N, CA, C and O atoms as a GROMACS GRO file, in nm:
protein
  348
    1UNK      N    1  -0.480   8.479   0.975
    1UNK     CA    2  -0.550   8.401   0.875
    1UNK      C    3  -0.682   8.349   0.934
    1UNK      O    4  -0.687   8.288   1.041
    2UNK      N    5  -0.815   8.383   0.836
    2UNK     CA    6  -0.914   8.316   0.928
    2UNK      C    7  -0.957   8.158   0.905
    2UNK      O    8  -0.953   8.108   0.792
    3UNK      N    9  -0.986   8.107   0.985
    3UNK     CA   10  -1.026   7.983   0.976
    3UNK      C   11  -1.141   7.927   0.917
    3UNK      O   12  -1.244   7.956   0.979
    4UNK      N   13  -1.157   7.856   0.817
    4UNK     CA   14  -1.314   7.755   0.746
    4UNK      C   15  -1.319   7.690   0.785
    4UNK      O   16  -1.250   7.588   0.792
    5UNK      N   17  -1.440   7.737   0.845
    5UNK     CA   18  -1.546   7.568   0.921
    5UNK      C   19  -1.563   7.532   0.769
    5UNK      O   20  -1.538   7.596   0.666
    6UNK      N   21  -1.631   7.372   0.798
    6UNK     CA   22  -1.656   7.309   0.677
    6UNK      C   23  -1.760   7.231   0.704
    6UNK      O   24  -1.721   7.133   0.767
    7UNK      N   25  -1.920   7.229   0.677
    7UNK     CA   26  -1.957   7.125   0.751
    7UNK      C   27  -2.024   7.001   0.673
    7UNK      O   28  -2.012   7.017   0.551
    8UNK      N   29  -2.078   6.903   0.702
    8UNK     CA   30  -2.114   6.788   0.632
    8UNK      C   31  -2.248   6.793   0.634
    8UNK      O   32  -2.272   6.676   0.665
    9UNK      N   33  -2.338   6.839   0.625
    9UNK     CA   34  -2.482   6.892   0.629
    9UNK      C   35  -2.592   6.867   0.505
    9UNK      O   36  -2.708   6.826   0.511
   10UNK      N   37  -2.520   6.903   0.402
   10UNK     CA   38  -2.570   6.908   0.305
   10UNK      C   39  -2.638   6.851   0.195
   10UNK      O   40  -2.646   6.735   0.235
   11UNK      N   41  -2.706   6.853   0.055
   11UNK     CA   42  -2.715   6.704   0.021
   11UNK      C   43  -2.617   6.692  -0.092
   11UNK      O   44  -2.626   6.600  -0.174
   12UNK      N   45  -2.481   6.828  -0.100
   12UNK     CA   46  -2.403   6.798  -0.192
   12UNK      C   47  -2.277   6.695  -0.109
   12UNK      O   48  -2.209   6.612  -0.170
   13UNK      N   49  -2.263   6.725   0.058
   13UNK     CA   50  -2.198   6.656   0.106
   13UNK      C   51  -2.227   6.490   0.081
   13UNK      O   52  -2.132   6.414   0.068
   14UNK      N   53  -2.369   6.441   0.074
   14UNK     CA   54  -2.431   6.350   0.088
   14UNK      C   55  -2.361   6.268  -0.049
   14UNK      O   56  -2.305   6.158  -0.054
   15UNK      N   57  -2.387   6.366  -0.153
   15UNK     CA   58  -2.332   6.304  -0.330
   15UNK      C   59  -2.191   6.254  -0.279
   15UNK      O   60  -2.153   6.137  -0.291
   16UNK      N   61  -2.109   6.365  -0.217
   16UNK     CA   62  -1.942   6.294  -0.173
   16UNK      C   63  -1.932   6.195  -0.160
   16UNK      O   64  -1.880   6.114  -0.236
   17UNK      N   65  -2.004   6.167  -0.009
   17UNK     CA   66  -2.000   6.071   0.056
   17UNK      C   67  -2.046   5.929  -0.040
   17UNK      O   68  -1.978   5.826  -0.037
   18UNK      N   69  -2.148   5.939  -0.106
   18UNK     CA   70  -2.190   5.858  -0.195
   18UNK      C   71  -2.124   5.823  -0.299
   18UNK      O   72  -2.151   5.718  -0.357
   19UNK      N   73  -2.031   5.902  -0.339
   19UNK     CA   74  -1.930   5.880  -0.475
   19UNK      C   75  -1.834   5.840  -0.389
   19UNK      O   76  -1.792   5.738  -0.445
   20UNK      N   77  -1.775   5.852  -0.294
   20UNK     CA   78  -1.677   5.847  -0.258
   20UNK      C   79  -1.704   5.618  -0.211
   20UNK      O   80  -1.619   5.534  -0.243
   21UNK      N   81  -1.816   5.590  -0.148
   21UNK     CA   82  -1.851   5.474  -0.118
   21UNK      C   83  -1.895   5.398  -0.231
   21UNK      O   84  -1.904   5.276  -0.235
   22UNK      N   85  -1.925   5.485  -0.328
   22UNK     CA   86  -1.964   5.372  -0.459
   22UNK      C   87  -1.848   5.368  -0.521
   22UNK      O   88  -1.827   5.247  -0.514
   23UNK      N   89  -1.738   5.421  -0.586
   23UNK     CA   90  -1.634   5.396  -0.600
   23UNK      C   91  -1.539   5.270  -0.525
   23UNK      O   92  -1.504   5.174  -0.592
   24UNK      N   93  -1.514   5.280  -0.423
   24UNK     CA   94  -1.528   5.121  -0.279
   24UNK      C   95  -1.518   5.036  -0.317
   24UNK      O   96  -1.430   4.967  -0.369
   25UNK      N   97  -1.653   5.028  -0.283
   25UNK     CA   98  -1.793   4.956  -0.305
   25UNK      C   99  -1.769   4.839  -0.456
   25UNK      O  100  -1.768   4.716  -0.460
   26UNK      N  101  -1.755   4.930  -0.554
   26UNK     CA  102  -1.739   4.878  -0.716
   26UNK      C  103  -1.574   4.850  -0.752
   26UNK      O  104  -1.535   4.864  -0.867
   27UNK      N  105  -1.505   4.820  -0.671
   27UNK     CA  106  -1.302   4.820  -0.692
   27UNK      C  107  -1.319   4.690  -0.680
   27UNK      O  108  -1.400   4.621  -0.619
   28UNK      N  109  -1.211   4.665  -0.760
   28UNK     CA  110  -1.151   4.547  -0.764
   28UNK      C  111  -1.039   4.589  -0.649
   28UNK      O  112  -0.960   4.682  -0.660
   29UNK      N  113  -1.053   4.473  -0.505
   29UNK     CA  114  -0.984   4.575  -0.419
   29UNK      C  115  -0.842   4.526  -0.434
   29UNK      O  116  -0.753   4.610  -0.432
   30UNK      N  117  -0.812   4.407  -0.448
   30UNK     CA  118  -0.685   4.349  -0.479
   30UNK      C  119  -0.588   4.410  -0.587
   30UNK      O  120  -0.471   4.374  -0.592
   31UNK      N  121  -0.644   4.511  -0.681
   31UNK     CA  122  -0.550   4.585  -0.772
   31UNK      C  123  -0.587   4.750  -0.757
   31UNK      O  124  -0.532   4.823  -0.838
   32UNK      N  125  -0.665   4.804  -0.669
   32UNK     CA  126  -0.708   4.912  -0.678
   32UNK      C  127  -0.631   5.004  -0.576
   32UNK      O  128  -0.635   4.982  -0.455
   33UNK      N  129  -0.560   5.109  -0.632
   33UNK     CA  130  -0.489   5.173  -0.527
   33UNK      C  131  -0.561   5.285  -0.476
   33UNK      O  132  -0.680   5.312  -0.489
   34UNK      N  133  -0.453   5.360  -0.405
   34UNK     CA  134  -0.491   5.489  -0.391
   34UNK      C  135  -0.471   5.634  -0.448
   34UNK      O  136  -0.516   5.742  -0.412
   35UNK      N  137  -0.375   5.592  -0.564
   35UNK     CA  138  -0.376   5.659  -0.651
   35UNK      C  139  -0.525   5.660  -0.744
   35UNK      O  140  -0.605   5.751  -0.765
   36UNK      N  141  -0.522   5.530  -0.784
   36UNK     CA  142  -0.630   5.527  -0.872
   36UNK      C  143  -0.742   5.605  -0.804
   36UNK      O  144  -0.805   5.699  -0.851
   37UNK      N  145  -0.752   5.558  -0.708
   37UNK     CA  146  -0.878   5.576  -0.626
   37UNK      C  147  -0.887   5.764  -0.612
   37UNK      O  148  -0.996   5.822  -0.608
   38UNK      N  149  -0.786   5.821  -0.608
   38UNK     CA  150  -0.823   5.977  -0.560
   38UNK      C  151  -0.831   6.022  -0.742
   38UNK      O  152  -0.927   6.087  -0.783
   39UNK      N  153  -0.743   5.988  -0.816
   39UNK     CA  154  -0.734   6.023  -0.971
   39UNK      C  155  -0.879   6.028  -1.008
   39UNK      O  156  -0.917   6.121  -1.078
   40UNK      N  157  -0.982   5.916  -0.958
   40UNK     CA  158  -1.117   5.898  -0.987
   40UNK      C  159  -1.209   5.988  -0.949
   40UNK      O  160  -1.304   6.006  -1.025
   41UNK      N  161  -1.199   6.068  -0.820
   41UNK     CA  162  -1.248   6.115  -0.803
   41UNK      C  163  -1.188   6.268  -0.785
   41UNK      O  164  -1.259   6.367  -0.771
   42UNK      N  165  -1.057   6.267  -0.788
   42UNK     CA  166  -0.995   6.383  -0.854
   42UNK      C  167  -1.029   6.420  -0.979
   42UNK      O  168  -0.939   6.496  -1.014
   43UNK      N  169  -1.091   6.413  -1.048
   43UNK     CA  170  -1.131   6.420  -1.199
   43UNK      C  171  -1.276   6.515  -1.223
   43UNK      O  172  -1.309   6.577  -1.324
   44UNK      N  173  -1.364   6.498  -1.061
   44UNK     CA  174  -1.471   6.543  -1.081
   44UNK      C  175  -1.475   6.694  -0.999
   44UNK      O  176  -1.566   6.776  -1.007
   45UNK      N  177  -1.367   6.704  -0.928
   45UNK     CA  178  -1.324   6.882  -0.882
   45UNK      C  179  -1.214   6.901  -0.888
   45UNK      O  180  -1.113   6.830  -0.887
   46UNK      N  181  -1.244   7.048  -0.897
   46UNK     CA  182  -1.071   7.125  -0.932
   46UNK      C  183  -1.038   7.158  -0.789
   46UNK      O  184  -1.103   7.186  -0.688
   47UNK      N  185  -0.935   7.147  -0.815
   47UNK     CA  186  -0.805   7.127  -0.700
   47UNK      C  187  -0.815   7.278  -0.604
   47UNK      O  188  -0.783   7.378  -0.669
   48UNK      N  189  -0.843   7.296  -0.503
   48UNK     CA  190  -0.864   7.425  -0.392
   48UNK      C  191  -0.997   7.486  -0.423
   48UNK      O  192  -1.014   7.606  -0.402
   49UNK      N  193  -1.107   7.401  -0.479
   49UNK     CA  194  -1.248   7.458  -0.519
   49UNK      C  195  -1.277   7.400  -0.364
   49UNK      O  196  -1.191   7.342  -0.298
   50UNK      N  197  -1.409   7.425  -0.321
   50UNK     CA  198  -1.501   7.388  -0.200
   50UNK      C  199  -1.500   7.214  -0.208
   50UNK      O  200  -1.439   7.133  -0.139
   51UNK      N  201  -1.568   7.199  -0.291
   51UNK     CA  202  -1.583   7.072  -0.303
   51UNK      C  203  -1.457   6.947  -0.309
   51UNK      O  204  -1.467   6.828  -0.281
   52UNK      N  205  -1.329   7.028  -0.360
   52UNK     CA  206  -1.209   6.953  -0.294
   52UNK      C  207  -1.153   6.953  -0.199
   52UNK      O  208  -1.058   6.875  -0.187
   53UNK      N  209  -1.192   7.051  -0.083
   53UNK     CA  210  -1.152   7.054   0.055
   53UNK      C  211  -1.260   6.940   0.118
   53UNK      O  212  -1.238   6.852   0.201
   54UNK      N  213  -1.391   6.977   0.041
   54UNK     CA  214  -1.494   6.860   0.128
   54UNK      C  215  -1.462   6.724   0.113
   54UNK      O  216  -1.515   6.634   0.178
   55UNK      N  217  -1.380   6.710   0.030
   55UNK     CA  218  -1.348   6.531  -0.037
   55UNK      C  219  -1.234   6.512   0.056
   55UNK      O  220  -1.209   6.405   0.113
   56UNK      N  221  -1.174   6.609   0.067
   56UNK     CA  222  -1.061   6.572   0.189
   56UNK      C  223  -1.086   6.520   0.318
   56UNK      O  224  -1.037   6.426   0.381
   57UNK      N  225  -1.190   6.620   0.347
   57UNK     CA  226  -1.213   6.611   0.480
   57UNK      C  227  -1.293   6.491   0.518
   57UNK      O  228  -1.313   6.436   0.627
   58UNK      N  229  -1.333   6.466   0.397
   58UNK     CA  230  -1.473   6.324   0.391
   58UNK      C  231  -1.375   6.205   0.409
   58UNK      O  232  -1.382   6.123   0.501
   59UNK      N  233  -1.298   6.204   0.327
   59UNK     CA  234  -1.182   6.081   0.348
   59UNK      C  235  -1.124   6.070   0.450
   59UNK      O  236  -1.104   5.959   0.499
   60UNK      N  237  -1.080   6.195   0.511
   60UNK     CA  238  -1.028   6.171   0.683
   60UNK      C  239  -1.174   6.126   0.698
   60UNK      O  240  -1.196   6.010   0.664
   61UNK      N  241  -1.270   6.194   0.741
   61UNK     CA  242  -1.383   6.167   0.823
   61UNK      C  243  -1.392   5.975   0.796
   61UNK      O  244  -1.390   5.900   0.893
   62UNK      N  245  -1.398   5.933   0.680
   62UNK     CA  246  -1.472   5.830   0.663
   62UNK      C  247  -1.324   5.719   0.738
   62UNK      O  248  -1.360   5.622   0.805
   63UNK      N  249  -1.178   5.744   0.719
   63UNK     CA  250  -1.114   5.675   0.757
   63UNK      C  251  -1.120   5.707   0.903
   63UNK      O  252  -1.096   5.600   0.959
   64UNK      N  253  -1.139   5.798   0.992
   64UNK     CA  254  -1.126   5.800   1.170
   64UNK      C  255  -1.275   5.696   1.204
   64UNK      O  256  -1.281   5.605   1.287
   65UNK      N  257  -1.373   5.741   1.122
   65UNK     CA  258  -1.486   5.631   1.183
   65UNK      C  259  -1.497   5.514   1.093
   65UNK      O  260  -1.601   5.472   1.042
   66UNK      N  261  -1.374   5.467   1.079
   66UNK     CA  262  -1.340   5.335   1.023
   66UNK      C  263  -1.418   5.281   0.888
   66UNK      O  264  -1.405   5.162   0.859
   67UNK      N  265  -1.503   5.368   0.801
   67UNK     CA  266  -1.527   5.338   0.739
   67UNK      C  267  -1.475   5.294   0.588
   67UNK      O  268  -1.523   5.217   0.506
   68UNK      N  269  -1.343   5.385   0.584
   68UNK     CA  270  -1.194   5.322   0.493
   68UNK      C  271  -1.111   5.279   0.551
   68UNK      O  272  -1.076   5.331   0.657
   69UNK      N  273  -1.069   5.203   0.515
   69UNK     CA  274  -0.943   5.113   0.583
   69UNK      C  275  -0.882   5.063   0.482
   69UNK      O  276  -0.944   5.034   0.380
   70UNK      N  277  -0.741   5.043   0.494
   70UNK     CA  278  -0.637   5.018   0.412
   70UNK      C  279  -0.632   4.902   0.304
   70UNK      O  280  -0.573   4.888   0.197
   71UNK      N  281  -0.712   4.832   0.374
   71UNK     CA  282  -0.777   4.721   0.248
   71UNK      C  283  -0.832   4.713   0.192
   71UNK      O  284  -0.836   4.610   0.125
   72UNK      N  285  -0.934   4.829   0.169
   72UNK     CA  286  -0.981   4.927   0.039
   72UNK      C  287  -0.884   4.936  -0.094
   72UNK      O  288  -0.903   4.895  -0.208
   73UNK      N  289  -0.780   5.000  -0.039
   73UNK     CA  290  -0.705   5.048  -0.138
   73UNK      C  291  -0.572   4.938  -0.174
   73UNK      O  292  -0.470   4.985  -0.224
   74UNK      N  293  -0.580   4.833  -0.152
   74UNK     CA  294  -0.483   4.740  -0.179
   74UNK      C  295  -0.351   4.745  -0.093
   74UNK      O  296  -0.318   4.815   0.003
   75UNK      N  297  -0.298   4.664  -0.150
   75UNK     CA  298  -0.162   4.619  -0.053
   75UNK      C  299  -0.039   4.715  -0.112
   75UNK      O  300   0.059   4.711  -0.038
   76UNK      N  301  -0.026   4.799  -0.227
   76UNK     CA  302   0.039   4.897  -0.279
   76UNK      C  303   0.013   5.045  -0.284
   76UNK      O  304   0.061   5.140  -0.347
   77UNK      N  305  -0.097   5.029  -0.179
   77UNK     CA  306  -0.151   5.176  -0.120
   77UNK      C  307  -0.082   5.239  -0.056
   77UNK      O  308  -0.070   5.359  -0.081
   78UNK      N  309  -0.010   5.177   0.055
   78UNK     CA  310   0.083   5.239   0.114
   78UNK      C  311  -0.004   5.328   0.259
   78UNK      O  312  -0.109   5.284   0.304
   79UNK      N  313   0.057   5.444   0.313
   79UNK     CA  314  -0.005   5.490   0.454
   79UNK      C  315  -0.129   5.556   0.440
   79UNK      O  316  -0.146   5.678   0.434
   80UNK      N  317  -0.229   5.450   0.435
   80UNK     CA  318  -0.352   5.513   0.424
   80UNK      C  319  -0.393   5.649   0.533
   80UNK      O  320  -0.479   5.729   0.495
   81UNK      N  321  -0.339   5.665   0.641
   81UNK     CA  322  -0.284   5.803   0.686
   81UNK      C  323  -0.295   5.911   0.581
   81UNK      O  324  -0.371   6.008   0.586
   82UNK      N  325  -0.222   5.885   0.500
   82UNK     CA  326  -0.150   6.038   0.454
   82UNK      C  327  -0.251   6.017   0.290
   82UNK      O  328  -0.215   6.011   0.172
   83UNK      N  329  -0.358   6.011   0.344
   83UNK     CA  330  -0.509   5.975   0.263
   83UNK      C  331  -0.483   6.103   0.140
   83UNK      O  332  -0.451   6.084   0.023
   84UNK      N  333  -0.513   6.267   0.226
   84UNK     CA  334  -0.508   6.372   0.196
   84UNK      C  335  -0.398   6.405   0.116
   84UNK      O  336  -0.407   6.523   0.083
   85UNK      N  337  -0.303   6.353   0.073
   85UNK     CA  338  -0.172   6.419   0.032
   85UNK      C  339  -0.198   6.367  -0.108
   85UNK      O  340  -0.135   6.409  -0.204
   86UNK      N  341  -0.322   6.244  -0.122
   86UNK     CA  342  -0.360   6.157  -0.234
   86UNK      C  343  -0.453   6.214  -0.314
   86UNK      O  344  -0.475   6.164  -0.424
   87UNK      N  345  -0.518   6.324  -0.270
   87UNK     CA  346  -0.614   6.341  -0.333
   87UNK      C  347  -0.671   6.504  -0.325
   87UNK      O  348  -0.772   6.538  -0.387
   0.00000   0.00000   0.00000
């Protein structure tokens, strides 16, 4: 099986990243899960297109350099870990 690089380069990566932080950014964080939160932006790609592997990888990316953290997504979020399985 061959392997996809994926890289963050781009200025469609840039929109991700930007939807992905204005979404955040605009939560009511005390009721906002992580359901809600991937449903939201699950809505704007189909599921095994390019652009939903990049949302994956953006959400790991943005949670290892601490830029999501579990108090984003409320106290009924559950293992912000298993980010990817959300969205």
């Amino acid at each position: 099986m061959e392997k996809k690089y994926i890289k963050f380069s781009t200025k469609y990566d840039q929109k991700l990243v930007n939807s992905i932080m204005y979404l955040l950014k605009n939560a009511k964080l005390d009721s906002y899960t992580m359901l809600e939160f991937s449903k939201a932006l699950g809505k704007q790609y189909k599921e095994g297109s390019l652009g939903w592997q990049k949302l994956r990888l953006h959400l790991i990316y943005l949670v290892m350099n601490g830029e999501i953290e579990e108090r984003h997504f409320g106290k009924k979020a559950g293992d912000w870990n298993r980010i990817v399985d959300y969205v």
